[in-house]
C-alpha positions as semicolon CSV with decimal commas, in nm:
position;residue;x (nm);y (nm);z (nm)
1;X;24,490;12,537;2,299
2;X;24,750;12,802;2,230
3;X;24,602;12,850;1,888
4;X;24,257;12,873;2,035
5;X;24,359;13,156;2,271
6;X;24,536;13,325;1,984
7;X;24,214;13,310;1,788
8;X;24,003;13,436;2,060
9;X;24,253;13,717;2,130
10;X;24,251;13,817;1,766
11;X;23,871;13,818;1,753
12;X;23,859;14,034;2,075
13;X;24,104;14,275;1,924
14;X;23,898;14,300;1,603
15;X;23,579;14,364;1,819
16;X;23,762;14,624;2,017
17;X;23,888;14,796;1,707
18;X;23,543;14,788;1,556
19;X;23,404;14,946;1,878
20;X;23,677;15,197;1,890
21;X;23,604;15,286;1,527
22;X;23,249;15,385;1,609
23;X;23,194;15,756;1,621
24;X;22,981;15,923;1,896
25;X;22,868;16,272;1,813
26;X;22,714;16,503;2,069
27;X;22,439;16,754;1,939
28;X;22,312;17,022;2,164
29;X;21,970;17,189;2,095
30;X;21,885;17,508;2,270
31;X;21,545;17,620;2,148
32;X;21,358;17,324;2,276
33;X;21,009;17,190;2,287
34;X;20,877;16,838;2,282
35;X;20,750;16,872;1,921
36;X;21,103;17,020;1,808
37;X;21,293;16,752;1,993
38;X;21,074;16,482;1,835
39;X;21,124;16,616;1,485
40;X;21,507;16,655;1,539
41;X;21,537;16,291;1,673
42;X;21,349;16,161;1,363
43;X;21,605;16,339;1,143
44;X;21,889;16,231;1,340
45;X;21,758;15,865;1,328
46;X;21,763;15,888;0,942
47;X;22,122;16,013;0,954
48;X;22,237;15,734;1,177
49;X;22,071;15,479;0,950
50;X;22,258;15,610;0,662
51;X;22,593;15,635;0,840
52;X;22,703;15,301;0,979
53;X;22,903;15,328;1,307
54;X;22,799;15,689;1,387
55;X;22,565;15,755;1,675
56;X;22,425;16,088;1,784
57;X;22,339;16,190;2,143
58;X;22,095;16,473;2,157
59;X;22,111;16,703;2,458
60;X;21,819;16,939;2,505
61;X;21,885;17,261;2,701
62;X;21,576;17,457;2,808
63;X;21,591;17,796;2,630
64;X;21,574;18,006;2,952
65;X;21,903;17,872;3,081
66;X;22,059;17,754;2,746
67;X;22,309;18,036;2,707
68;X;22,459;17,980;3,061
69;X;22,444;17,598;3,034
70;X;22,613;17,575;2,698
71;X;22,881;17,829;2,809
72;X;22,939;17,616;3,129
73;X;22,971;17,303;2,910
74;X;23,229;17,461;2,679
75;X;23,422;17,623;2,960
76;X;23,441;17,281;3,137
77;X;23,559;17,103;2,827
78;X;23,236;16,925;2,761
79;X;23,216;17,060;2,405
80;X;22,953;16,929;2,174
81;X;23,036;16,841;1,810
82;X;22,733;17,010;1,668
83;X;22,521;17,288;1,840
84;X;22,209;17,467;1,744
85;X;22,336;17,827;1,711
86;X;22,094;18,128;1,752
87;X;22,200;18,440;1,554
88;X;22,258;18,631;1,880
89;X;22,535;18,390;1,992
90;X;22,720;18,350;1,659
91;X;22,957;18,656;1,695
92;X;23,053;18,543;2,041
93;X;23,147;18,182;1,961
94;X;23,294;18,265;1,614
95;X;23,481;18,562;1,755
96;X;23,641;18,352;2,015
97;X;23,763;18,113;1,737
98;X;23,558;17,823;1,874
99;X;23,363;17,725;1,554
100;X;23,479;17,550;1,248
101;X;23,451;17,734;0,921
102;X;23,210;17,551;0,693
103;X;23,308;17,724;0,374
104;X;23,499;17,437;0,211
105;X;23,229;17,193;0,322
106;X;22,956;17,409;0,158
107;X;23,159;17,439;-0,154
108;X;23,182;17,068;-0,190
109;X;22,829;16,989;-0,080
110;X;22,583;16,867;-0,350
111;X;22,317;17,099;-0,198
112;X;22,538;17,406;-0,147
113;X;22,437;17,553;-0,474
114;X;22,066;17,577;-0,379
115;X;22,114;17,761;-0,065
116;X;21,951;18,104;-0,098
117;X;22,175;18,408;-0,095
118;X;21,997;18,525;0,218
119;X;22,095;18,193;0,380
120;X;22,462;18,240;0,285
121;X;22,464;18,600;0,392
122;X;22,334;18,519;0,733
123;X;22,572;18,216;0,761
124;X;22,860;18,448;0,706
125;X;22,758;18,733;0,949
126;X;23,066;18,670;1,149
127;X;23,308;18,638;0,861
128;X;23,329;18,293;0,720
129;X;23,020;18,061;0,716
130;X;23,036;17,938;1,073
131;X;22,683;17,795;1,056
132;X;22,413;17,689;0,825
133;X;22,083;17,857;0,914
134;X;21,792;17,618;0,932
135;X;21,538;17,888;0,860
136;X;21,433;18,248;0,926
137;X;21,195;18,408;1,167
138;X;21,077;18,705;0,954
139;X;20,799;18,952;1,053
140;X;20,497;18,989;0,827
141;X;20,148;19,101;0,878
142;X;19,851;18,866;0,950
143;X;19,513;18,995;0,880
144;X;19,159;18,877;0,950
145;X;18,956;18,882;0,639
146;X;18,622;18,877;0,799
147;X;18,695;19,163;1,034
148;X;18,824;19,384;0,754
149;X;18,511;19,295;0,542
150;X;18,283;19,385;0,844
151;X;18,468;19,711;0,882
152;X;18,435;19,810;0,529
153;X;18,799;19,775;0,446
154;X;18,826;19,673;0,080
155;X;19,192;19,545;0,082
156;X;19,461;19,474;0,330
157;X;19,689;19,774;0,387
158;X;20,005;19,817;0,170
159;X;20,114;20,139;0,345
160;X;20,151;20,261;0,702
161;X;19,873;20,519;0,644
162;X;19,646;20,256;0,517
163;X;19,728;20,034;0,812
164;X;19,634;20,314;1,059
165;X;19,312;20,384;0,875
166;X;19,214;20,013;0,864
167;X;19,288;19,985;1,234
168;X;19,063;20,275;1,304
169;X;18,770;20,119;1,108
170;X;18,796;19,773;1,265
171;X;18,820;19,940;1,614
172;X;18,473;20,092;1,562
173;X;18,321;19,744;1,555
174;X;18,181;19,640;1,896
175;X;18,445;19,463;2,107
176;X;18,705;19,464;1,828
177;X;19,044;19,627;1,786
178;X;19,259;19,687;1,488
179;X;19,599;19,573;1,609
180;X;19,737;19,306;1,844
181;X;20,005;19,529;2,008
182;X;20,286;19,348;2,182
183;X;20,340;19,599;2,467
184;X;20,500;19,342;2,702
185;X;20,785;19,085;2,685
186;X;20,941;19,063;2,333
187;X;20,787;19,394;2,205
188;X;21,119;19,550;2,115
189;X;21,100;19,433;1,747
190;X;20,782;19,624;1,695
191;X;20,931;19,954;1,814
192;X;21,248;19,916;1,611
193;X;21,038;19,823;1,287
194;X;20,813;20,116;1,331
195;X;21,098;20,360;1,384
196;X;21,276;20,221;1,085
197;X;20,978;20,220;0,844
198;X;20,892;20,587;0,917
199;X;21,253;20,698;0,914
200;X;21,323;20,520;0,577
201;X;21,628;20,340;0,693
202;X;21,713;20,038;0,920
203;X;22,071;20,154;0,979
204;X;22,120;20,177;1,352
205;X;22,418;20,420;1,358
206;X;22,542;20,704;1,159
207;X;22,901;20,707;1,016
208;X;23,014;20,902;1,325
209;X;22,862;20,645;1,559
210;X;22,544;20,826;1,650
211;X;22,220;20,615;1,714
212;X;21,953;20,690;1,463
213;X;21,661;20,618;1,697
214;X;21,609;20,975;1,780
215;X;21,609;21,104;1,431
216;X;21,267;21,283;1,345
217;X;21,151;20,982;1,134
218;X;21,220;20,739;1,402
219;X;21,045;20,944;1,661
220;X;20,750;20,954;1,416
221;X;20,757;20,570;1,398
222;X;20,753;20,545;1,784
223;X;20,466;20,794;1,783
224;X;20,274;20,572;1,537
225;X;20,274;20,282;1,778
226;X;20,173;20,513;2,069
227;X;19,891;20,658;1,860
228;X;19,756;20,304;1,781
229;X;19,730;20,225;2,143
230;X;19,628;20,563;2,273
231;X;19,354;20,612;2,014
232;X;19,197;20,279;2,118
233;X;19,303;20,082;1,801
234;X;19,460;19,818;2,021
235;X;19,317;19,640;2,319
236;X;19,370;19,825;2,646
237;X;19,538;19,529;2,817
238;X;19,783;19,484;2,530
239;X;20,024;19,720;2,705
240;X;20,129;19,391;2,890
241;X;20,084;19,140;2,608
242;X;20,358;18,898;2,512
243;X;20,368;18,643;2,234
244;X;20,094;18,410;2,358
245;X;19,859;18,695;2,426
246;X;19,895;18,860;2,083
247;X;19,857;18,525;1,895
248;X;19,538;18,444;2,106
249;X;19,414;18,801;2,040
250;X;19,436;18,738;1,673
251;X;19,293;18,380;1,640
252;X;19,016;18,466;1,880
253;X;18,910;18,748;1,649
254;X;18,981;19,018;1,912
255;X;19,199;19,219;1,665
256;X;19,237;19,224;1,295
257;X;19,616;19,272;1,253
258;X;19,918;19,093;1,398
259;X;20,282;19,127;1,293
260;X;20,458;18,808;1,370
261;X;20,705;18,533;1,251
262;X;20,601;18,206;1,089
263;X;20,608;18,018;1,427
264;X;20,278;18,198;1,510
265;X;20,109;18,039;1,211
266;X;20,119;17,690;1,377
267;X;19,884;17,798;1,660
268;X;19,674;18,024;1,436
269;X;19,625;17,754;1,165
270;X;19,501;17,517;1,422
271;X;19,234;17,747;1,541
272;X;19,122;17,950;1,238
273;X;19,000;17,830;0,898
274;X;19,253;17,904;0,628
275;X;19,001;18,112;0,415
276;X;18,951;18,351;0,710
277;X;19,299;18,493;0,723
278;X;19,620;18,558;0,531
279;X;19,967;18,703;0,561
280;X;20,100;19,005;0,365
281;X;20,425;19,193;0,375
282;X;20,474;19,462;0,631
283;X;20,314;19,790;0,512
284;X;20,571;20,032;0,367
285;X;20,653;20,380;0,504
286;X;20,688;20,712;0,323
287;X;21,019;20,607;0,155
288;X;20,834;20,310;-0,011
289;X;21,014;20,054;0,198
290;X;20,961;19,841;0,488
291;X;21,211;19,695;0,729
292;X;21,081;19,376;0,889
293;X;21,297;19,223;1,150
294;X;21,464;18,902;1,081
295;X;21,612;18,641;1,304
296;X;21,755;18,300;1,246
297;X;21,919;17,992;1,401
298;X;22,114;17,704;1,255
299;X;22,374;17,440;1,293
300;X;22,731;17,505;1,379
301;X;23,038;17,264;1,431
302;X;23,267;17,338;1,722
303;X;23,627;17,357;1,622
304;X;23,730;17,122;1,908
305;X;23,548;16,825;1,759
306;X;23,757;16,522;1,685
307;X;23,517;16,419;1,415
308;X;23,466;16,728;1,200
309;X;23,392;16,531;0,884
310;X;23,114;16,332;1,054
311;X;22,985;16,644;1,233
312;X;22,966;16,820;0,896
313;X;22,776;16,521;0,751
314;X;22,521;16,551;1,026
315;X;22,476;16,921;0,962
316;X;22,440;16,853;0,595
317;X;22,185;16,576;0,669
318;X;21,983;16,815;0,884
319;X;22,005;17,094;0,624
320;X;21,937;16,904;0,298
321;X;21,633;17,025;0,099
322;X;21,407;16,740;0,223
323;X;21,504;16,749;0,589
324;X;21,484;17,127;0,604
325;X;21,144;17,128;0,442
326;X;21,025;16,896;0,720
327;X;21,194;17,109;0,977
328;X;21,048;17,433;0,849
329;X;20,702;17,302;0,842
330;X;20,718;17,151;1,196
331;X;20,885;17,445;1,387
332;X;20,759;17,744;1,184
333;X;21,050;17,896;0,988
334;X;21,114;18,006;0,637
335;X;21,316;17,742;0,454
336;X;21,672;17,785;0,326
337;X;21,677;17,634;-0,021
338;X;21,595;17,797;-0,355
339;X;21,257;17,662;-0,490
340;X;21,121;17,586;-0,145
341;X;20,831;17,823;-0,208
342;X;20,716;17,576;-0,483
343;X;20,623;17,325;-0,231
344;X;20,241;17,317;-0,223
345;X;20,267;17,356;0,165
346;X;20,419;17,710;0,121
347;X;20,207;17,814;-0,174
348;X;19,924;17,950;0,035
349;X;19,795;18,289;0,121
350;X;19,935;18,232;0,460
351;X;20,296;18,193;0,350
352;X;20,290;18,433;0,057
353;X;20,366;18,738;0,262
354;X;20,696;18,601;0,392
355;X;20,825;18,489;0,046
356;X;20,713;18,822;-0,109
357;X;20,926;18,998;0,151
358;X;21,229;18,781;0,091
359;X;21,206;18,842;-0,285
360;X;21,087;19,201;-0,298
361;X;21,343;19,496;-0,326
362;X;21,106;19,720;-0,116
363;X;21,140;19,491;0,180
364;X;21,475;19,519;0,363
365;X;21,514;19,272;0,660
366;X;21,643;19,430;0,967
367;X;21,905;19,247;1,188
368;X;21,949;19,362;1,542
369;X;22,285;19,482;1,667
370;X;22,324;19,184;1,893
371;X;22,703;19,241;1,893
372;X;22,652;19,528;2,143
373;X;22,730;19,379;2,488
374;X;22,426;19,542;2,655
375;X;22,177;19,469;2,369
376;X;22,005;19,198;2,584
377;X;21,941;19,438;2,853
378;X;21,828;19,702;2,619
379;X;21,583;19,480;2,437
380;X;21,444;19,270;2,709
381;X;21,417;19,534;2,993
382;X;21,483;19,893;2,897
383;X;21,271;19,925;2,592
384;X;20,983;19,735;2,742
385;X;20,963;19,931;3,068
386;X;21,016;20,281;2,916
387;X;20,772;20,201;2,620
388;X;20,499;20,082;2,858
389;X;20,536;20,419;3,046
390;X;20,480;20,603;2,716
391;X;20,182;20,390;2,615
392;X;20,024;20,491;2,943
393;X;20,089;20,852;2,861
394;X;20,365;20,905;3,124
395;X;20,638;20,991;2,865
396;X;20,653;21,117;2,509
397;X;20,787;20,955;2,193
398;X;21,080;21,202;2,195
399;X;21,168;21,104;2,550
400;X;21,183;20,742;2,450
401;X;21,394;20,810;2,136
402;X;21,651;21,020;2,325
403;X;21,698;20,779;2,595
404;X;21,728;20,487;2,368
405;X;21,951;20,661;2,132
406;X;22,187;20,775;2,412
407;X;22,218;20,428;2,542
408;X;22,281;20,269;2,206
409;X;22,528;20,536;2,110
410;X;22,732;20,470;2,423
411;X;22,721;20,101;2,378
412;X;22,826;20,130;2,009
413;X;23,124;20,353;2,120
414;X;23,229;20,085;2,362
415;X;23,205;19,811;2,097
416;X;23,387;20,021;1,840
417;X;23,676;20,095;2,082
418;X;23,715;19,729;2,140
419;X;23,760;19,633;1,769
């Protein structure tokens, strides 16, 4: 009997040891939707199947409260192993030494050599590679082929002057407008892009710390958008339009042009025949360059994890070429590996504009100065409210430029003093 108990005890210890050896990873996603979570779960299931003894718990935080909820988790010691990291949060968490450097992992990764240079540059925005981006949100120009043909426009615009003229011609058609203006929530990117393209640079500050938003070229870019609206080349109610409205304005045939990221393509492709529209690079300005805004998100590993190797393996599984291609197609981002543009899915008129921008020297992606403490307020509140006043004729382009520049110059000074 004593031997029996010894045997049972040994077996129990082995079982306990095996259970203890199991690794449980916590992954937090912050840009959530049912479709995204379903895709992420499928990729995680594949990772678990290939990694015996490792399980992954996905925690989905609604985007509107994600920043505060993640901060509360971290402050309370409930720190995830892997997190979906938006570009706007990277400097905060890397700067406070909470993220693990992935440099050595990338160097030893079989797919590290196929990451595009743009991917590596973005990964290293905070110094070391503290994340692997899973794709890019890059602005490009959608255009409606039928409306351009009806308006007598022979080719999509390559320059800002051609864009204004094409918008004018389309707006002469009954009930049609040239441009889907985003005058409401999320419209800041448009104002920044237009200021940069007409000013010939996307540098936000001069060497002595002055904002460049009220330089003459920037004012001209702001006036360009005001002219589009005030001349009737954008729908009258677009002064309040956000993402859903501008996308609907395009696929409904209300307006001929829309500048947006690849995520807009999902809704548009469901409602418009592929032969009726295409995507081209943003029109260039007087300098021969364009400065489309670029954003990204990706996967980071928290330094506090007790399972860095497994956490990295999870990131690597989500970021390998096959998994990244699936993710890019389902959520609407530009993939991160060289050669991805050879996938038949991306070799279409719809995707060509984005890849042309990533590969063309005349297209310089613009990264917002999210390191400024009050950038969130500036972009989500200040720009929108003051720009709407200008669209309605209550303020001038110079008024906007001077107010925006004064605010950003002060914020930059504060940031610089804290370095």
